[in-house]
CSV table of C-alpha atoms in Angstrom, one decimal:
chain,number,residue,atom,x,y,z
A,1,MET,CA,6.8,-15.3,-1.8
A,2,ASN,CA,6.7,-11.5,-1.8
A,3,GLU,CA,7.4,-9.2,1.1
A,4,LEU,CA,6.7,-5.5,1.1
A,5,LEU,CA,8.3,-3.3,3.8
A,6,ASP,CA,7.1,0.3,3.9
A,7,ASN,CA,9.8,2.7,2.7
A,8,LYS,CA,12.4,-0.1,2.8
A,9,GLN,CA,12.8,-3.0,0.5
A,10,THR,CA,10.4,-5.1,-1.6
A,11,THR,CA,11.6,-8.6,-2.4
A,12,VAL,CA,10.0,-10.4,-5.3
A,13,ASP,CA,10.8,-14.1,-6.1
A,14,PHE,CA,10.1,-15.6,-9.5
A,15,SER,CA,10.0,-19.4,-9.7
A,16,ASP,CA,10.9,-19.9,-13.4
A,17,ILE,CA,14.5,-18.7,-13.9
A,18,GLU,CA,14.3,-18.6,-17.7
A,19,LEU,CA,11.2,-16.5,-17.7
A,20,ALA,CA,12.8,-14.3,-15.0
A,21,ARG,CA,15.7,-13.6,-17.4
A,22,GLN,CA,13.3,-12.6,-20.1
A,23,LEU,CA,11.5,-10.4,-17.7
A,24,PHE,CA,14.7,-8.7,-16.5
A,25,GLY,CA,15.9,-8.1,-20.1
A,26,GLU,CA,19.4,-8.3,-21.5
A,27,HIS,CA,21.9,-7.0,-18.9
A,28,ASN,CA,18.8,-6.3,-16.7
A,29,ARG,CA,17.8,-3.5,-19.1
A,30,HIS,CA,14.1,-4.0,-18.4
A,31,LEU,CA,14.7,-3.7,-14.7
A,32,GLN,CA,16.7,-0.5,-15.3
A,33,ARG,CA,13.8,0.9,-17.3
A,34,ILE,CA,11.3,0.2,-14.5
A,35,ALA,CA,13.6,1.7,-12.0
A,36,ALA,CA,14.0,4.9,-14.0
A,37,ALA,CA,10.3,5.2,-14.6
A,38,THR,CA,9.2,4.5,-11.0
A,39,ASP,CA,12.1,6.4,-9.2
A,40,THR,CA,13.2,3.3,-7.4
A,41,ALA,CA,16.3,1.1,-7.3
A,42,VAL,CA,15.7,-2.3,-8.8
A,43,ASN,CA,18.3,-5.1,-8.7
A,44,ALA,CA,18.3,-8.8,-9.3
A,45,ARG,CA,20.1,-11.7,-7.8
A,46,GLY,CA,19.3,-15.0,-9.5
A,47,SER,CA,15.5,-15.0,-10.0
A,48,THR,CA,14.9,-12.6,-7.1
A,49,VAL,CA,14.3,-8.9,-7.5
A,50,PHE,CA,15.0,-6.3,-4.8
A,51,ILE,CA,13.2,-3.0,-5.0
A,52,GLN,CA,14.2,-0.1,-2.9
A,53,GLY,CA,12.1,3.1,-2.8
A,54,GLU,CA,9.1,5.0,-1.4
A,55,SER,CA,6.3,2.5,-0.7
A,56,ILE,CA,3.9,3.7,-3.5
A,57,ALA,CA,6.7,3.7,-6.1
A,58,ALA,CA,7.9,0.3,-4.9
A,59,ARG,CA,4.4,-1.2,-5.1
A,60,LEU,CA,4.1,0.1,-8.7
A,61,ALA,CA,7.4,-1.5,-9.7
A,62,GLN,CA,6.3,-4.7,-8.0
A,63,ASN,CA,2.9,-4.7,-9.7
A,64,VAL,CA,4.5,-4.1,-13.1
A,65,LEU,CA,7.0,-7.0,-12.6
A,66,GLU,CA,4.5,-9.5,-11.3
A,67,GLN,CA,1.9,-8.7,-14.1
A,68,LEU,CA,4.5,-8.8,-16.9
A,69,TYR,CA,5.8,-12.1,-15.5
A,70,SER,CA,2.3,-13.6,-15.6
A,71,ILE,CA,2.0,-12.4,-19.2
A,72,LEU,CA,5.3,-14.1,-20.1
A,73,LYS,CA,3.9,-17.3,-18.6
A,74,GLU,CA,1.2,-17.2,-21.3
A,75,GLY,CA,3.9,-17.1,-24.0
A,76,TYR,CA,3.6,-13.3,-24.8
A,77,PRO,CA,7.1,-11.8,-25.4
A,78,ILE,CA,8.0,-8.7,-23.4
A,79,HIS,CA,9.7,-5.8,-25.3
A,80,ALA,CA,11.0,-2.5,-24.0
A,81,ASN,CA,8.0,-0.6,-25.1
A,82,ASP,CA,5.7,-3.1,-23.2
A,83,ILE,CA,7.5,-2.0,-20.0
A,84,ASP,CA,6.5,1.7,-20.8
A,85,TYR,CA,2.9,0.7,-21.6
A,86,ALA,CA,2.6,-1.4,-18.4
A,87,ILE,CA,3.9,1.4,-16.2
A,88,ARG,CA,1.6,3.9,-17.8
A,89,VAL,CA,-1.5,1.7,-17.4
A,90,LEU,CA,-0.8,0.6,-13.8
A,91,SER,CA,0.2,4.2,-12.8
A,92,GLY,CA,-3.3,5.2,-13.7
A,93,ASN,CA,-5.1,2.2,-12.2
A,94,ASP,CA,-3.1,-0.2,-10.0
A,95,ARG,CA,-6.0,-2.7,-10.3
A,96,ALA,CA,-5.8,-2.9,-14.1
A,97,ASP,CA,-5.3,-6.4,-15.5
A,98,LEU,CA,-2.6,-6.3,-18.1
A,99,LYS,CA,-3.5,-9.8,-19.3
A,100,LYS,CA,-6.9,-8.6,-20.5
A,101,ILE,CA,-5.2,-5.9,-22.5
A,102,PHE,CA,-2.0,-7.3,-23.8
A,103,LEU,CA,-3.2,-10.8,-24.6
A,104,ASP,CA,-6.2,-9.6,-26.7
A,105,THR,CA,-4.7,-10.5,-30.0
A,106,VAL,CA,-6.2,-8.6,-32.9
A,107,PHE,CA,-4.1,-9.8,-35.8
A,108,ILE,CA,-0.8,-11.5,-36.4
A,109,THR,CA,1.1,-9.9,-39.3
A,110,SER,CA,3.0,-11.6,-42.1
A,111,LYS,CA,6.1,-10.9,-40.1
A,112,LYS,CA,4.6,-12.9,-37.2
A,113,THR,CA,4.2,-9.8,-35.1
A,114,THR,CA,1.3,-9.8,-32.8
A,115,ILE,CA,-1.0,-6.7,-32.9
A,116,SER,CA,-2.8,-6.2,-29.6
A,117,PRO,CA,-4.0,-3.2,-27.5
A,118,LYS,CA,-1.5,-1.5,-25.2
A,119,SER,CA,-3.8,0.7,-23.1
A,120,PRO,CA,-7.3,0.5,-21.6
A,121,ALA,CA,-8.5,3.0,-24.3
A,122,GLN,CA,-7.1,0.8,-27.0
A,123,LYS,CA,-8.8,-2.2,-25.5
A,124,GLU,CA,-12.1,-0.3,-25.4
A,125,TYR,CA,-11.6,0.7,-29.0
A,126,ILE,CA,-11.0,-2.9,-30.1
A,127,ASP,CA,-14.1,-4.1,-28.2
A,128,ALA,CA,-16.1,-1.3,-29.7
A,129,MET,CA,-15.1,-2.3,-33.3
A,130,ARG,CA,-16.2,-5.9,-32.4
A,131,ASN,CA,-19.6,-4.8,-31.0
A,132,TYR,CA,-20.7,-1.7,-33.0
A,133,ASP,CA,-21.2,-1.1,-36.7
A,134,ILE,CA,-20.0,2.5,-36.5
A,135,VAL,CA,-17.1,3.5,-34.3
A,136,PHE,CA,-15.4,6.9,-33.9
A,137,GLY,CA,-11.8,6.9,-32.6
A,138,ILE,CA,-10.8,10.5,-31.6
A,139,GLY,CA,-7.5,11.5,-30.1
A,140,PRO,CA,-3.9,12.6,-30.7
A,141,ALA,CA,-1.4,11.2,-33.1
A,142,GLY,CA,0.3,8.0,-32.1
A,143,THR,CA,-2.5,6.4,-30.2
A,144,GLY,CA,-3.1,3.6,-32.7
A,145,LYS,CA,-6.5,4.7,-34.0
A,146,THR,CA,-5.8,4.0,-37.6
A,147,TYR,CA,-3.4,1.1,-37.1
A,148,LEU,CA,-5.7,-0.9,-34.9
A,149,ALA,CA,-8.7,-0.2,-37.2
A,150,MET,CA,-6.5,-1.5,-40.1
A,151,ALA,CA,-5.7,-4.6,-38.1
A,152,MET,CA,-9.3,-5.3,-37.4
A,153,ALA,CA,-10.2,-4.8,-41.0
A,154,VAL,CA,-7.5,-7.1,-42.3
A,155,SER,CA,-8.5,-9.7,-39.7
A,156,ALA,CA,-12.2,-9.4,-40.8
A,157,LEU,CA,-11.2,-9.8,-44.5
A,158,THR,CA,-8.9,-12.8,-43.7
A,159,LYS,CA,-11.7,-14.6,-41.8
A,160,GLY,CA,-14.3,-13.9,-44.5
A,161,VAL,CA,-16.4,-11.7,-42.3
A,162,VAL,CA,-16.3,-9.0,-45.0
A,163,ASP,CA,-15.7,-9.1,-48.7
A,164,ARG,CA,-13.5,-6.0,-49.0
A,165,ILE,CA,-11.7,-3.3,-47.1
A,166,ILE,CA,-12.3,0.3,-48.1
A,167,LEU,CA,-9.8,2.9,-46.9
A,168,THR,CA,-10.4,6.6,-47.4
A,169,ARG,CA,-9.4,10.0,-46.2
A,170,PRO,CA,-9.8,13.6,-47.3
A,171,ALA,CA,-7.5,14.0,-50.3
A,172,VAL,CA,-6.3,17.5,-49.3
A,173,GLU,CA,-6.7,19.7,-46.3
A,174,ALA,CA,-9.6,21.9,-47.5
A,175,GLY,CA,-11.5,19.5,-49.8
A,176,GLU,CA,-10.9,17.6,-53.0
A,177,GLU,CA,-9.2,20.1,-55.4
A,178,LEU,CA,-6.4,18.1,-56.9
A,179,GLY,CA,-6.0,19.8,-60.3
A,180,PHE,CA,-2.9,21.8,-59.3
A,181,LEU,CA,-0.9,18.6,-58.6
A,182,PRO,CA,1.1,17.0,-61.3
A,183,GLY,CA,0.3,13.6,-62.9
A,184,ASP,CA,-2.8,11.6,-63.4
A,185,LEU,CA,-5.5,11.1,-60.7
A,186,ALA,CA,-3.8,8.2,-59.1
A,187,GLU,CA,-0.5,10.1,-58.8
A,188,LYS,CA,-2.3,13.2,-57.5
A,189,VAL,CA,-4.0,11.4,-54.6
A,190,ASP,CA,-1.2,8.9,-53.8
A,191,PRO,CA,0.7,11.2,-51.3
A,192,TYR,CA,-2.4,11.8,-49.2
A,193,LEU,CA,-3.2,8.0,-49.1
A,194,ARG,CA,0.3,6.8,-48.5
A,195,PRO,CA,0.0,6.4,-44.7
A,196,LEU,CA,-2.8,3.9,-45.3
A,197,TYR,CA,-0.7,1.9,-47.7
A,198,ASP,CA,2.1,1.9,-45.2
A,199,ALA,CA,-0.1,0.4,-42.5
A,200,LEU,CA,-1.4,-2.2,-44.9
A,201,HIS,CA,2.1,-3.3,-46.0
A,202,ASP,CA,3.1,-3.5,-42.3
A,203,MET,CA,0.5,-6.3,-41.9
A,204,ILE,CA,0.3,-8.0,-45.3
A,205,GLN,CA,3.1,-8.9,-47.7
A,206,PHE,CA,3.5,-6.3,-50.5
A,207,GLU,CA,2.6,-8.8,-53.3
A,208,LYS,CA,-0.5,-10.0,-51.5
A,209,VAL,CA,-1.7,-6.4,-51.0
A,210,ALA,CA,-1.2,-5.7,-54.7
A,211,ASN,CA,-3.2,-8.8,-55.6
A,212,LEU,CA,-6.0,-8.0,-53.3
A,213,MET,CA,-6.2,-4.4,-54.7
A,214,GLN,CA,-6.3,-5.8,-58.2
A,215,LYS,CA,-9.2,-8.0,-57.3
A,216,GLY,CA,-11.0,-5.2,-55.6
A,217,ALA,CA,-10.8,-6.7,-52.2
A,218,ILE,CA,-8.9,-3.7,-50.9
A,219,GLU,CA,-9.7,-0.2,-52.2
A,220,VAL,CA,-7.8,2.9,-51.2
A,221,ALA,CA,-9.4,6.2,-52.4
A,222,PRO,CA,-10.1,9.8,-51.4
A,223,ILE,CA,-13.4,10.4,-49.8
A,224,ALA,CA,-14.8,12.1,-53.0
A,225,PHE,CA,-14.9,8.5,-54.5
A,226,MET,CA,-17.4,7.5,-51.9
A,227,ARG,CA,-20.2,9.7,-53.2
A,228,GLY,CA,-23.2,8.0,-54.7
A,229,ARG,CA,-22.2,4.5,-53.5
A,230,THR,CA,-23.7,2.0,-51.1
A,231,LEU,CA,-21.0,0.0,-49.4
A,232,ASN,CA,-22.2,-3.5,-48.4
A,233,ASP,CA,-20.1,-6.4,-46.9
A,234,SER,CA,-17.3,-4.0,-46.2
A,235,PHE,CA,-14.9,-2.8,-43.5
A,236,ILE,CA,-14.6,0.9,-44.1
A,237,ILE,CA,-12.1,3.2,-42.5
A,238,LEU,CA,-12.2,7.0,-42.8
A,239,ASP,CA,-8.9,8.4,-41.6
A,240,GLU,CA,-8.0,12.0,-40.8
A,241,ALA,CA,-11.7,12.7,-40.4
A,242,GLN,CA,-11.1,16.0,-38.7
A,243,ASN,CA,-10.4,17.4,-42.2
A,244,THR,CA,-13.7,16.4,-43.6
A,245,THR,CA,-16.4,19.0,-44.0
A,246,PRO,CA,-19.9,18.4,-42.5
A,247,GLU,CA,-21.2,17.6,-46.0
A,248,GLN,CA,-18.4,15.0,-46.5
A,249,MET,CA,-19.0,13.4,-43.2
A,250,LYS,CA,-22.8,13.1,-43.7
A,251,MET,CA,-22.1,11.7,-47.2
A,252,PHE,CA,-19.7,9.1,-45.9
A,253,LEU,CA,-21.9,8.0,-43.0
A,254,THR,CA,-24.9,7.5,-45.3
A,255,ARG,CA,-22.9,5.2,-47.6
A,256,ILE,CA,-22.8,2.4,-45.1
A,257,GLY,CA,-24.8,-0.7,-46.3
A,258,PHE,CA,-25.6,-4.1,-44.9
A,259,ASN,CA,-23.1,-6.3,-43.1
A,260,SER,CA,-20.6,-3.4,-43.0
A,261,LYS,CA,-18.5,-1.8,-40.3
A,262,ALA,CA,-17.2,1.8,-40.4
A,263,VAL,CA,-14.4,3.2,-38.3
A,264,ILE,CA,-13.9,7.0,-38.3
A,265,THR,CA,-10.6,8.3,-36.9
A,266,GLY,CA,-9.3,11.8,-36.3
A,267,ASP,CA,-7.5,14.3,-34.1
A,268,ILE,CA,-9.6,17.4,-33.5
A,269,THR,CA,-6.5,19.3,-32.3
A,270,GLN,CA,-5.0,19.1,-35.8
A,271,ILE,CA,-7.6,20.5,-38.1
A,272,ASP,CA,-6.3,21.8,-41.4
A,273,LEU,CA,-9.5,23.2,-42.8
A,274,PRO,CA,-9.8,26.9,-43.4
A,275,VAL,CA,-10.9,28.9,-40.3
A,276,GLU,CA,-14.4,29.5,-41.7
A,277,LYS,CA,-15.0,25.8,-42.3
A,278,THR,CA,-16.5,23.5,-39.6
A,279,SER,CA,-14.9,20.1,-39.1
A,280,GLY,CA,-17.3,17.3,-40.0
A,281,LEU,CA,-15.7,15.2,-37.2
A,282,ILE,CA,-16.5,17.8,-34.5
A,283,GLN,CA,-20.0,18.2,-35.8
A,284,ALA,CA,-20.5,14.5,-35.7
A,285,LYS,CA,-19.2,14.3,-32.2
A,286,ASN,CA,-21.6,16.9,-31.1
A,287,ILE,CA,-24.8,15.6,-32.7
A,288,LEU,CA,-24.3,11.8,-32.9
A,289,GLN,CA,-23.3,10.8,-29.3
A,290,GLY,CA,-26.9,10.2,-28.4
A,291,ILE,CA,-27.3,7.3,-30.8
A,292,GLU,CA,-26.8,4.1,-28.9
A,293,ALA,CA,-26.0,1.9,-31.9
A,294,LEU,CA,-22.7,3.7,-32.6
A,295,LYS,CA,-19.7,4.2,-30.3
A,296,PHE,CA,-17.3,7.0,-29.6
A,297,VAL,CA,-13.9,6.1,-28.1
A,298,PHE,CA,-11.7,9.0,-26.9
A,299,PHE,CA,-7.9,8.7,-26.6
A,300,SER,CA,-5.5,10.9,-24.7
A,301,LYS,CA,-1.8,11.5,-24.7
A,302,LEU,CA,-1.5,8.7,-22.2
A,303,ASP,CA,-2.5,6.3,-25.0
A,304,VAL,CA,0.4,7.2,-27.3
A,305,VAL,CA,2.2,4.0,-28.4
A,306,ARG,CA,4.8,5.4,-30.7
A,307,HIS,CA,8.3,6.3,-29.7
A,308,ARG,CA,8.3,7.4,-26.0
A,309,LEU,CA,9.5,10.8,-27.2
A,310,VAL,CA,6.2,11.4,-29.0
A,311,GLN,CA,4.4,11.8,-25.7
A,312,ASP,CA,7.0,14.3,-24.5
A,313,ILE,CA,6.6,16.2,-27.8
A,314,ILE,CA,2.8,16.3,-27.3
A,315,ASN,CA,3.2,17.6,-23.8
A,316,ALA,CA,5.5,20.3,-25.0
A,317,TYR,CA,3.1,21.5,-27.7
A,318,GLU,CA,0.2,21.4,-25.2
A,319,GLN,CA,2.2,23.6,-22.8
A,320,LEU,CA,3.0,26.0,-25.7
A,321,ASP,CA,-0.7,26.3,-26.5
A,322,ALA,CA,-1.6,26.8,-22.9
A,323,ASP,CA,1.1,29.5,-22.5
A,324,LYS,CA,-0.2,31.4,-25.6
A,325,GLU,CA,-3.8,31.2,-24.3
A,326,ASN,CA,-2.8,32.5,-20.9
A,327,GLU,CA,-0.9,35.4,-22.6
A,328,ASN,CA,-3.9,36.3,-24.8
A,329,PRO,CA,-7.1,34.5,-23.9
A,330,ASN,CA,-9.1,36.2,-26.7
A,331,SER,CA,-6.8,34.7,-29.4
A,332,ALA,CA,-7.7,31.1,-28.8
A,333,LYS,CA,-8.9,29.5,-32.0
A,334,THR,CA,-12.2,27.8,-31.8
A,335,GLN,CA,-13.6,25.2,-34.2
């Protein structure tokens, strides 16, 4: 039974003592995390939690605890980062249902780690990839755009929905000029494609990845290699799309064949093209949103799911950019 007394104390009782211990965390660390984030005092005695604080903050802490407890009852383990995600989601919408987000399993890795969305935008992104053949995921670093797309691709390959995964990105910031780099072609492009390999190896054992690549079931290549091809029965991911030119973006989008899905990810605040070059991702965003058969999903800094400091860093850089623009409005760079 729960009792909420305005500006006084909230009492929350949990019936399952073992689940309550998991919810509270070792030495009540999860409760301490909730208290710090909601500016409340949260203490436990047995399986009962006592929340002291301003009524809105206390209701948030209570909502977080009760929804995470219901998730634990479904067998989903709660980690420290899940506390942060839950607080972020419920702070923005106290009626959000964490079960619908956290329990939507996308893929279970070789290390038995469950990959699932951690925010409403991530949930929208996952649903878009299920329901649309072309999906654009646009937003800042750390929001899971590429990682979730990779998980969906590996899941589709594992289930036999597609025959192969194709992963591509611009090889260099301004195009495809690789001649100045040492080594053969594979060695030249490898540093630019390494983040895609890292995500793959996070989900599939190294030996299995190598075997699938040898068979052609997984292909990792710079976007120049997409030219002139028709990609059927494939799950295709174009990463770092903000650094494509309009010509590259058009070329890529017109490669998509039958029974294929394409996911295009990018961060339009981190464009490395020369100033005189237009980003293919920005152009696509401007001219393609009227097409109902494809979907754009936009992420914000609130969807960052990396280390909690990443969001603070993004905030700091945004403030720096805002300060510079206020000092000299005419110097703002436009793309």
